[in-house]
Coordinates of C-alpha atoms in Angstrom, one line a residue:
Chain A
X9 CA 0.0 0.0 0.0
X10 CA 1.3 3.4 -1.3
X11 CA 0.8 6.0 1.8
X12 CA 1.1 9.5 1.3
X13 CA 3.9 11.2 2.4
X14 CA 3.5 13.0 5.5
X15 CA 4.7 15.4 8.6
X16 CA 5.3 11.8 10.6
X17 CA 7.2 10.7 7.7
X18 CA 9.4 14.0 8.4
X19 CA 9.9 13.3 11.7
X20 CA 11.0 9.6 11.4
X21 CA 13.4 11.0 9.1
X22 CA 14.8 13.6 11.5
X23 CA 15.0 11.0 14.4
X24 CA 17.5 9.0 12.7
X25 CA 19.5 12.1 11.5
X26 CA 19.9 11.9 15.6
X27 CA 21.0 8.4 15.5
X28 CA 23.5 9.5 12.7
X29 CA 24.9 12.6 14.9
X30 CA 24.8 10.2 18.1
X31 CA 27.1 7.2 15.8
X32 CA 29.3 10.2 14.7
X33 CA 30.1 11.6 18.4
X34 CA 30.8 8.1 19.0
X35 CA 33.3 6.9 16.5
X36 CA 34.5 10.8 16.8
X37 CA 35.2 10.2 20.2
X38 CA 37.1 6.6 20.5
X39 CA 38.3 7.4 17.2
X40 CA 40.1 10.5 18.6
X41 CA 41.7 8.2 21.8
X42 CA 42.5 5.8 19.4
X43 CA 44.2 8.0 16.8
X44 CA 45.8 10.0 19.1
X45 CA 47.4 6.9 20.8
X46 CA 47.9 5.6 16.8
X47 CA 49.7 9.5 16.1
X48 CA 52.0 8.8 18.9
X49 CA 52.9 5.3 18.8
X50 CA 53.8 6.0 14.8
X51 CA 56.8 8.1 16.2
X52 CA 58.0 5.6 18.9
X53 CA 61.5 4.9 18.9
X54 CA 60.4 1.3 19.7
X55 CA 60.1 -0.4 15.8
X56 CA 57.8 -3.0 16.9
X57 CA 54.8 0.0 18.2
X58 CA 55.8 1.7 15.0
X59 CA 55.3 -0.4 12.7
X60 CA 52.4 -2.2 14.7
X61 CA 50.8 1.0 14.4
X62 CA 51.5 1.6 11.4
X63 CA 49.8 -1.5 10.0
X64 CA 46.7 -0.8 12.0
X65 CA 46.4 2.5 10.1
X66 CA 47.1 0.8 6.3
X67 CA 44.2 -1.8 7.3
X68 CA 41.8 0.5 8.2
X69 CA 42.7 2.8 5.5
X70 CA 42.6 0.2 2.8
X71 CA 39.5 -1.9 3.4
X72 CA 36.5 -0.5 2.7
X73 CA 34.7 0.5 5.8
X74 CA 31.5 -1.7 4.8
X75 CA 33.7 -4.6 4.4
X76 CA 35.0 -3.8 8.3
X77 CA 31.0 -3.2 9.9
X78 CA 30.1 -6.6 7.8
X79 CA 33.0 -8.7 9.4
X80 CA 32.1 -7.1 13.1
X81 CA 28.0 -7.7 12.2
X82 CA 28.1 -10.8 10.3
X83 CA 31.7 -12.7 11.3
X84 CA 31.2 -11.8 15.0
X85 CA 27.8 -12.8 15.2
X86 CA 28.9 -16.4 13.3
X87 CA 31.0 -16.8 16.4
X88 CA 28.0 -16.9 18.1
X89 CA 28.2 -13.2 20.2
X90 CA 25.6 -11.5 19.8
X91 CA 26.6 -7.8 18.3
X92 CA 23.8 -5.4 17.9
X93 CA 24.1 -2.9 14.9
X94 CA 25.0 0.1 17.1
X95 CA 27.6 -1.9 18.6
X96 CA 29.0 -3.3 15.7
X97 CA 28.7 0.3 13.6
X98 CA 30.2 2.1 16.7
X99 CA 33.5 -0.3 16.7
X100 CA 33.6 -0.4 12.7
X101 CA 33.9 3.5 12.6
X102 CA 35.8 4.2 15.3
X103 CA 38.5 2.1 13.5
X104 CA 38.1 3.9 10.7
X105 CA 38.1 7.5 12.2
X106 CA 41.1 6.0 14.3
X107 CA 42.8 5.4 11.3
X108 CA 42.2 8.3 9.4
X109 CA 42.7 10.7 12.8
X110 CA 45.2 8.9 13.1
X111 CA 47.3 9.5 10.5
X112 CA 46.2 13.0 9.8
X113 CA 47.9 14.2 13.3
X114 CA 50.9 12.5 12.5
X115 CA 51.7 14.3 10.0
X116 CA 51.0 17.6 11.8
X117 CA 53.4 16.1 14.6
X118 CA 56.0 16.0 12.3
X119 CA 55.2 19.0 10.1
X120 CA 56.3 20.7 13.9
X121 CA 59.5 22.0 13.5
X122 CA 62.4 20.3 14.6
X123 CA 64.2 23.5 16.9
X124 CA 60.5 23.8 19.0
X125 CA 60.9 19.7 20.1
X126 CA 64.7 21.1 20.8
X127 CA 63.3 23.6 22.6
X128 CA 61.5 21.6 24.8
X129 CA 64.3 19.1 25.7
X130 CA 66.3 22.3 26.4
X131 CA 64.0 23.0 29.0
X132 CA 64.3 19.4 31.2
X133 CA 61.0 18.0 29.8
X134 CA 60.5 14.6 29.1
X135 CA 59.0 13.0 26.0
X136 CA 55.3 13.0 27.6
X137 CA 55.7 16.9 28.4
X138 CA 57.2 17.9 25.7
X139 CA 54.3 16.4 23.4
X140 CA 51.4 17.9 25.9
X141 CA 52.8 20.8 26.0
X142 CA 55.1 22.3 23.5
X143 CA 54.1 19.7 20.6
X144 CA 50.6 18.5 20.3
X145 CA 49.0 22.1 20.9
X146 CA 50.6 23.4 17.8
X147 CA 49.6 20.0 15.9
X148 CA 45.8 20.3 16.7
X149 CA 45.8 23.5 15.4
X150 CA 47.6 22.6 12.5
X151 CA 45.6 19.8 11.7
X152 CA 42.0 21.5 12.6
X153 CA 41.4 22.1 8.6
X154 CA 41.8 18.1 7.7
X155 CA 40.8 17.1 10.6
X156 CA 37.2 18.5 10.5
X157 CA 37.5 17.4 6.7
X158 CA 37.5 14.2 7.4
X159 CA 34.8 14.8 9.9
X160 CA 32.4 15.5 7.2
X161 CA 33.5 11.8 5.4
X162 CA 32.5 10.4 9.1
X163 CA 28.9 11.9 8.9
X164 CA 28.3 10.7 5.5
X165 CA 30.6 6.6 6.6
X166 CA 28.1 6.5 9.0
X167 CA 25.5 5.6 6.6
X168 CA 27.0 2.3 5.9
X169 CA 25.3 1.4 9.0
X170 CA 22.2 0.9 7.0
X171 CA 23.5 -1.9 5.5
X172 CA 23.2 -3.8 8.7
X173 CA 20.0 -2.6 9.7
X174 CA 20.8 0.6 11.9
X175 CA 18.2 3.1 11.3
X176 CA 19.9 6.3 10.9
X177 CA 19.6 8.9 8.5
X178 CA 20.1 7.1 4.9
X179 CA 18.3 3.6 6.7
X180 CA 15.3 6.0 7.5
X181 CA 15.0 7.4 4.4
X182 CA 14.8 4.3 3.1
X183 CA 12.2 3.0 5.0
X184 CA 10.0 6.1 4.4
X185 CA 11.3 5.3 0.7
X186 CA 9.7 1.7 1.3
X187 CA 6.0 3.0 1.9
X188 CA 5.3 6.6 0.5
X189 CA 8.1 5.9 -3.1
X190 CA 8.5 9.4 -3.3
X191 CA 12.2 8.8 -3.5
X192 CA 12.8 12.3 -4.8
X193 CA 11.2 14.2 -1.9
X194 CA 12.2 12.0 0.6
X195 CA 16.0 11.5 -0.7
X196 CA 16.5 15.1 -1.7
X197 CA 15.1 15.7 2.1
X198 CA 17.9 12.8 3.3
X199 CA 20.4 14.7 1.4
X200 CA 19.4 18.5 2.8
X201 CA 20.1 17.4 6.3
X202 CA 23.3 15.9 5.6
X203 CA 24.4 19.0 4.3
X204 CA 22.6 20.9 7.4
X205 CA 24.9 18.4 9.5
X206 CA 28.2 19.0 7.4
X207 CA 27.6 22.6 6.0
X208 CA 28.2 24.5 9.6
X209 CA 31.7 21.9 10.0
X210 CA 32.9 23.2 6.4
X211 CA 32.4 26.8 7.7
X212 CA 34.1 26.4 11.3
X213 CA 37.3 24.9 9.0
X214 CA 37.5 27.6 7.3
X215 CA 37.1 30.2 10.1
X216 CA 39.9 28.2 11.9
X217 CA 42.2 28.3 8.7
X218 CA 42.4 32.2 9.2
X219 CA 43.1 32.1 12.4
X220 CA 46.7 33.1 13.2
X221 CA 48.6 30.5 15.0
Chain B
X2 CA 87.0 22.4 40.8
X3 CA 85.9 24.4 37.5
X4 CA 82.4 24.8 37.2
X5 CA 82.3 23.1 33.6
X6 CA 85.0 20.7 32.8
X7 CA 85.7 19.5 28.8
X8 CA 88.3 17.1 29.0
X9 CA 89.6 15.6 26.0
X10 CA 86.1 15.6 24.3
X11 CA 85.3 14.3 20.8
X12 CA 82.4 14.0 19.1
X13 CA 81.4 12.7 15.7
X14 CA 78.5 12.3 13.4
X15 CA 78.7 8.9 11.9
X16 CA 82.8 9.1 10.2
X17 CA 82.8 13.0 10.3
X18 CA 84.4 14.3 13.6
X19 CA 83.3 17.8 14.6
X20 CA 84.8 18.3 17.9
X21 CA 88.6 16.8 18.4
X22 CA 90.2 16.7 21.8
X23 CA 88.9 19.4 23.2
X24 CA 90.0 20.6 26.7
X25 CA 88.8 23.2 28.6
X26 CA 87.2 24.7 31.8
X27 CA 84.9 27.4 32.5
X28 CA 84.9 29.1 36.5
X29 CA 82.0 30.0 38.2
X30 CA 81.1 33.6 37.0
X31 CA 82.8 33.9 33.7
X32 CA 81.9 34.5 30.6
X33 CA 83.3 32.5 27.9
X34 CA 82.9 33.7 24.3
X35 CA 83.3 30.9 21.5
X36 CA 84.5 32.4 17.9
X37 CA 85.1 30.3 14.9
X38 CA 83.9 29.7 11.3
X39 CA 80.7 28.3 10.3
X40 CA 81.5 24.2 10.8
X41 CA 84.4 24.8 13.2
X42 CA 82.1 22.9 15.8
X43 CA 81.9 25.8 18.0
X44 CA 77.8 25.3 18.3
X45 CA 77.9 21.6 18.6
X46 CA 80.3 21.8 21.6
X47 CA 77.9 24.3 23.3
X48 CA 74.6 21.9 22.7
X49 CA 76.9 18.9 24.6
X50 CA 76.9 21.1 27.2
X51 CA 73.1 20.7 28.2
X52 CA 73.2 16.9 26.7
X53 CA 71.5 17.9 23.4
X54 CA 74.3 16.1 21.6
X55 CA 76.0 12.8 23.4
X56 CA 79.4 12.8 23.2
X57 CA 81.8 10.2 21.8
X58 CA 84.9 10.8 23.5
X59 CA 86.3 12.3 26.4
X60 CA 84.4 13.5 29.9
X61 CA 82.6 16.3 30.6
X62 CA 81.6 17.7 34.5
X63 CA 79.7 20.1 35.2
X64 CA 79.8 21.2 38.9
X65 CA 82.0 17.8 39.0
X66 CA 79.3 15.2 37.7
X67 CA 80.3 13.7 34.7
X68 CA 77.1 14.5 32.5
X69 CA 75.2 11.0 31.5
X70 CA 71.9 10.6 29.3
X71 CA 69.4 8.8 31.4
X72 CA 66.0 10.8 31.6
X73 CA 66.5 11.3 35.1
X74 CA 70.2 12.8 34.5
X75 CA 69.4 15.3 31.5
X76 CA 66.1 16.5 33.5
X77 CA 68.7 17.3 37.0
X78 CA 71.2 18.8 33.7
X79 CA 69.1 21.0 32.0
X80 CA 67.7 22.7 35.3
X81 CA 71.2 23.7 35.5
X82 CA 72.4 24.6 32.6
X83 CA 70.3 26.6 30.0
X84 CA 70.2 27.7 26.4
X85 CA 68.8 30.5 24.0
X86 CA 68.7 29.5 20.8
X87 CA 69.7 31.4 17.7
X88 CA 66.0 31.2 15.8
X89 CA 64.3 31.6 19.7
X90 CA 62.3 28.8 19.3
X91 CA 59.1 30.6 21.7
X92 CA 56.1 28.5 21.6
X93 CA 54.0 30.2 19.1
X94 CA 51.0 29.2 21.2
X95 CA 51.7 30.5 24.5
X96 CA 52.1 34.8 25.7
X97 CA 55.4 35.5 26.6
X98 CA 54.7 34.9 30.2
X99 CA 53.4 31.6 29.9
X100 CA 56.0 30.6 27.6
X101 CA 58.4 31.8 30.5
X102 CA 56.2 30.4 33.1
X103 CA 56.0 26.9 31.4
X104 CA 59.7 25.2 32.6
X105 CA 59.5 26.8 36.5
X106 CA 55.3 25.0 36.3
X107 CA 56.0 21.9 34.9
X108 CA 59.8 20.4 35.7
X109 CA 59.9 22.6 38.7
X110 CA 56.6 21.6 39.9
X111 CA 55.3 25.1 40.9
X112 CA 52.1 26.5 41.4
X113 CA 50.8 28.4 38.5
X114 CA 50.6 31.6 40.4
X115 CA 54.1 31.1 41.5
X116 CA 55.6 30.3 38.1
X117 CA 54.0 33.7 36.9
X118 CA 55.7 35.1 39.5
X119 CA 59.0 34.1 38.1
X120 CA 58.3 34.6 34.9
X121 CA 57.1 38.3 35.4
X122 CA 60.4 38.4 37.2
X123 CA 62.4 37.2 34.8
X124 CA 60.4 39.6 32.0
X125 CA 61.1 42.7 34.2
X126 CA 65.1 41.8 34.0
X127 CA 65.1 41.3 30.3
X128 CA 63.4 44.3 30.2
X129 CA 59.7 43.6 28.8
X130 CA 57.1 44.0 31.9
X131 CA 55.1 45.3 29.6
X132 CA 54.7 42.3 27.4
X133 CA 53.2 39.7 29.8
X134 CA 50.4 39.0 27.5
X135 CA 52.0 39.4 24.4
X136 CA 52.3 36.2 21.8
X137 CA 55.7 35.5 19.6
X138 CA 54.2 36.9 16.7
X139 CA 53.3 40.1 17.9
X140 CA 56.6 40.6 19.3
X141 CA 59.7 41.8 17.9
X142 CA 63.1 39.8 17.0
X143 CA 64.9 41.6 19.8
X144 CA 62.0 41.2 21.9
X145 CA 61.2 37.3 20.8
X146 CA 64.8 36.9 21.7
X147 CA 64.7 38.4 25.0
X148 CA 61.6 36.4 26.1
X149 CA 63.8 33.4 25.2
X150 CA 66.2 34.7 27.7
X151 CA 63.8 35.1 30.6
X152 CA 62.5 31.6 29.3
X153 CA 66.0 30.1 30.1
X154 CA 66.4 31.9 33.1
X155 CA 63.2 30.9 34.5
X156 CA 64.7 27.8 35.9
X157 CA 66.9 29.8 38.0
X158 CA 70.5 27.9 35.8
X159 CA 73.9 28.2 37.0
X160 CA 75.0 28.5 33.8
X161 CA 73.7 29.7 30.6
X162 CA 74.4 28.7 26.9
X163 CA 74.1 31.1 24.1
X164 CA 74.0 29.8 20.4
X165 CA 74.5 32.9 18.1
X166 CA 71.5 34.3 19.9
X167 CA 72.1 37.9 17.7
X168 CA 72.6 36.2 14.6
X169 CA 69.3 35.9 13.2
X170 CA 68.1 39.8 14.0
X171 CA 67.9 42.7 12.2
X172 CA 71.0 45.0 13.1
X173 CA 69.1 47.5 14.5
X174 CA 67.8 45.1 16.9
X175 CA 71.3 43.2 18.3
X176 CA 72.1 46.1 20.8
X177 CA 68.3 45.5 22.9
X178 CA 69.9 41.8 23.1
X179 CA 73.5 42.3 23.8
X180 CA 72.5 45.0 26.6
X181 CA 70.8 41.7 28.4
X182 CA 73.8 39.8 28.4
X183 CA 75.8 42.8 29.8
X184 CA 74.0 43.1 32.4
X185 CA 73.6 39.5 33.2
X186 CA 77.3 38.6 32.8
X187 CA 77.8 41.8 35.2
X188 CA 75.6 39.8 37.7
X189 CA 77.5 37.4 38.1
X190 CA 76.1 34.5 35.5
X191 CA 78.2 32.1 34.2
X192 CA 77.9 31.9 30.4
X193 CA 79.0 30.2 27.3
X194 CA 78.1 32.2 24.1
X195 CA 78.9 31.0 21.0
X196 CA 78.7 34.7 18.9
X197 CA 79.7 36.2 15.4
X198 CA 80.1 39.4 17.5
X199 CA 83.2 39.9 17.9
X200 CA 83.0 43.8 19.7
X201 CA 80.6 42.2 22.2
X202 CA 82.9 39.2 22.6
X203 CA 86.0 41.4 23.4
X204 CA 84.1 43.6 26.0
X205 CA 82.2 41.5 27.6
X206 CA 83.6 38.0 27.8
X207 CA 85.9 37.3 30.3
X208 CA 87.6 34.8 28.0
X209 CA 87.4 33.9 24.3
X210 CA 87.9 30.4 22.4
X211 CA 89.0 30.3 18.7
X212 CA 88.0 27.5 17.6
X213 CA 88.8 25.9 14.2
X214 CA 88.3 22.3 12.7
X215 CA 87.3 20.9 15.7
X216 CA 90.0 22.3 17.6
X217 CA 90.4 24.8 20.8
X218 CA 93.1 26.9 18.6
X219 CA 93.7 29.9 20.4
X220 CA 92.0 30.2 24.4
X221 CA 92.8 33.2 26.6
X222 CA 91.8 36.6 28.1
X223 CA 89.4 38.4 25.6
X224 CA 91.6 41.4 25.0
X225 CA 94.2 39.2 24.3
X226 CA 93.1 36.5 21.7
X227 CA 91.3 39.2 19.8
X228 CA 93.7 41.9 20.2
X229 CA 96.8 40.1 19.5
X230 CA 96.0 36.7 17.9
X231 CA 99.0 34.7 17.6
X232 CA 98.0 31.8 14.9
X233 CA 97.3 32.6 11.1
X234 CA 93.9 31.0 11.1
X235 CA 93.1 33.4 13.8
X236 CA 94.4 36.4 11.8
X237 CA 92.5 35.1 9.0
X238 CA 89.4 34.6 11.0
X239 CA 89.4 37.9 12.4
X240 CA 90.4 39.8 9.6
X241 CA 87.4 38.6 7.4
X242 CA 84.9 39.3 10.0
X243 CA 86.2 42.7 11.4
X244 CA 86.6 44.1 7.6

């Protein structure tokens, strides 16, 4: 039965653009730990953390984030633990924001010139301090740009999760899709609050570019 | 017992040696002024001095502890012995008192209040009390260069390292800095500058080092290594820096 498509329809919509914001603040924030741990281990003088890291990031990078959720949802599940879409979502894109993070704030790390870590030692701190203090401030700024860039790709991952059932915003559109198939209204309305999500983020990079360091 | 003791040091990066068997002492109070070419080593023997090079060969004491490279060690060093830098090297994200405040807060555990304390002290003596707030880049050479002072002398050192802390500033701008070290070598500090200044070097240096290839070639009184140099790379030296 064809229903007409409607202020509820509108709402349901609007509800799982929560679910998407809420899956984004979560892989944003493990994601962060993670690639913050990832940023620093990738400079360890210990080649074994290096390169372990460094092999995390190239997996994560390389397979495509579906292919990561499906393995968590599916191949998890086979084992016989039970893994509910959020869960499995959550842990798939916080890998992959991990990854990406990750490797975006090592390169501001290292794009941090050589006399400020001299600096630092000069001063009696050790490797901990120096990074908390004289190192990673400058690199977050430096980073801010890319690292709400990729942002923006972490709204628009987390509709993957409708492949596995997770009703956010693209798995809501298409269930409205499913009764009313006004895919046009209800897919250009999908694709408006996406761009309400990611539109403000583009404008905060930009305002942070100009400002001074 | 010298305050700083370089006996017989060497150092080398991979088969190149850039400091050869050098010897020499520094007392409490002086000033020594190191002169030499561009590659003569002169910098890399002042950055063993506060560990930020290991050395090869040789000893080094300063206050009669043989320097070593545990954590521990270069932490208990560097509270000691301080450096300015020639390119500064502020923290572009901190105000000059925070930047100054930062050592005194974190490796010598103050209180924040008290570490502003120091550090408005130590902005006062370099002359720029009315700068507490300001950030590197709205700050002068002369004056970024100055902060870096007050940074280094935050940790209250017994001695302080210099690396050709004038040589990256406008002209116009060297005097502000060289006034600093006047007045701090007349107080008393002990220092090690490694300078292109040679005026500076002859008034207000106790001693002067020529160094060339590695070497310790000339070492004496100021006024007499630069006023009557007795080796032709000396001659040389001064001659094409002077004219």
């Amino acid at each position: 039965m064809i229903r007409e498509f409607t202020l509820n329809h509108v709402w349901f919509i609007l509800a799982g653009a929560g679910w998407t914001i809420l899956l984004t603040a979560i892989a944003l924030f493990f994601g962060s730990i993670l690639g913050l741990v990832l940023a620093i281990l990738r400079q360890s003088p210990n080649a074994i953390l290096r390169v372990a890291a460094g092999s995390l990031v190239r997996i994560f990078q390389g397979v495509p984030l579906v292919v990561v959720i499906f393995m968590i949802y599916f191949g998890i599940a086979g084992g016989g633990l039970n893994v509910s879409p959020l869960m499995a979502c959550s842990i798939g894109l916080s890998l992959f924001a991990g990854a990406f993070l990750g490797e975006i704030w090592r390169g501001a790390i290292q794009a941090i010139p050589a006399q400020q870590w001299e600096a630092a030692d000069a001063l009696g701190f050790t490797a901990l301090e120096r990074l908390r203090y004289a190192i990673l401030p400058q690199a977050i700024r430096l980073s801010m740009p890319a690292t709400i860039g990729f942002i923006v790709q972490l709204v628009k991952g987390t509709s993957v999760a409708s492949m596995v059932g997770y009703v956010e915003l693209m798995r809501a559109g298409q269930v409205v899709n499913g009764s009313t198939f006004d895919s046009f209204t209800v897919f250009g309305l999908v694709a408006l609050i996406y761009l309400a999500i990611n539109l403000p983020l583009s404008f905060l990079s930009k305002r942070i570019e100009q400002v001074k360091l | 017992m010298s305050l700083i003791e370089i006996d017989h040091l060497s150092k080398s990066y991979g088969a190149h040696q850039v400091i050869k068997d050098v010897s020499l002492s520094v007392e409490a109070g002086e000033v020594l002024a190191v002169i030499g070419r561009s590659g003569s080593g002169k910098s890399t023997l002042l950055r063993c001095l506060n560990g930020l090079e290991q050395i090869n060969g040789g000893a080094l004491r300063i206050d009669g502890r043989a320097v070593t490279y545990d954590k521990r060690a270069l932490r208990q060093l560097r509270k000691r012995v301080a450096m300015v830098f020639q390119s500064y090297n502020l923290f572009p994200h901190m105000s000059a008192q925070d930047n100054v405040a930062l050592a005194p807060r974190i490796v010598g555990k103050l209180e924040r209040k008290a570490s502003l304390d120091i550090a408005h002290e130590m902005l006062g003596r370099v002359g720029l009390s009315d700068k507490h707030d300001a950030y590197p880049r709205d700050l002068s050479g002369g004056q970024q260069q100055r902060v870096a002072i007050a940074r280094a002398l935050a940790v209250r050192p017994e001695i302080l390292l210099l690396d050709e802390v004038t040589a990256a500033l406008d002209p116009e701008l060297v005097g502000e800095v060289l006034k600093v070290l006047g007045d701090l070598a007349s107080e008393g500090l002990t220092m090690v500058l490694v300078t292109h200044e040679i005026a500076f070097a002859r008034k207000a240096a106790s001693r002067v080092a020529f160094m060339h290839e590695g070497r310790v070639h000339e070492i004496g009184p100021a006024q007499d290594v630069i006023g009557n140099p007795q080796t032709p790379e000396l001659q040389r030296f001064l001659a094409s820096v002077i004219a």
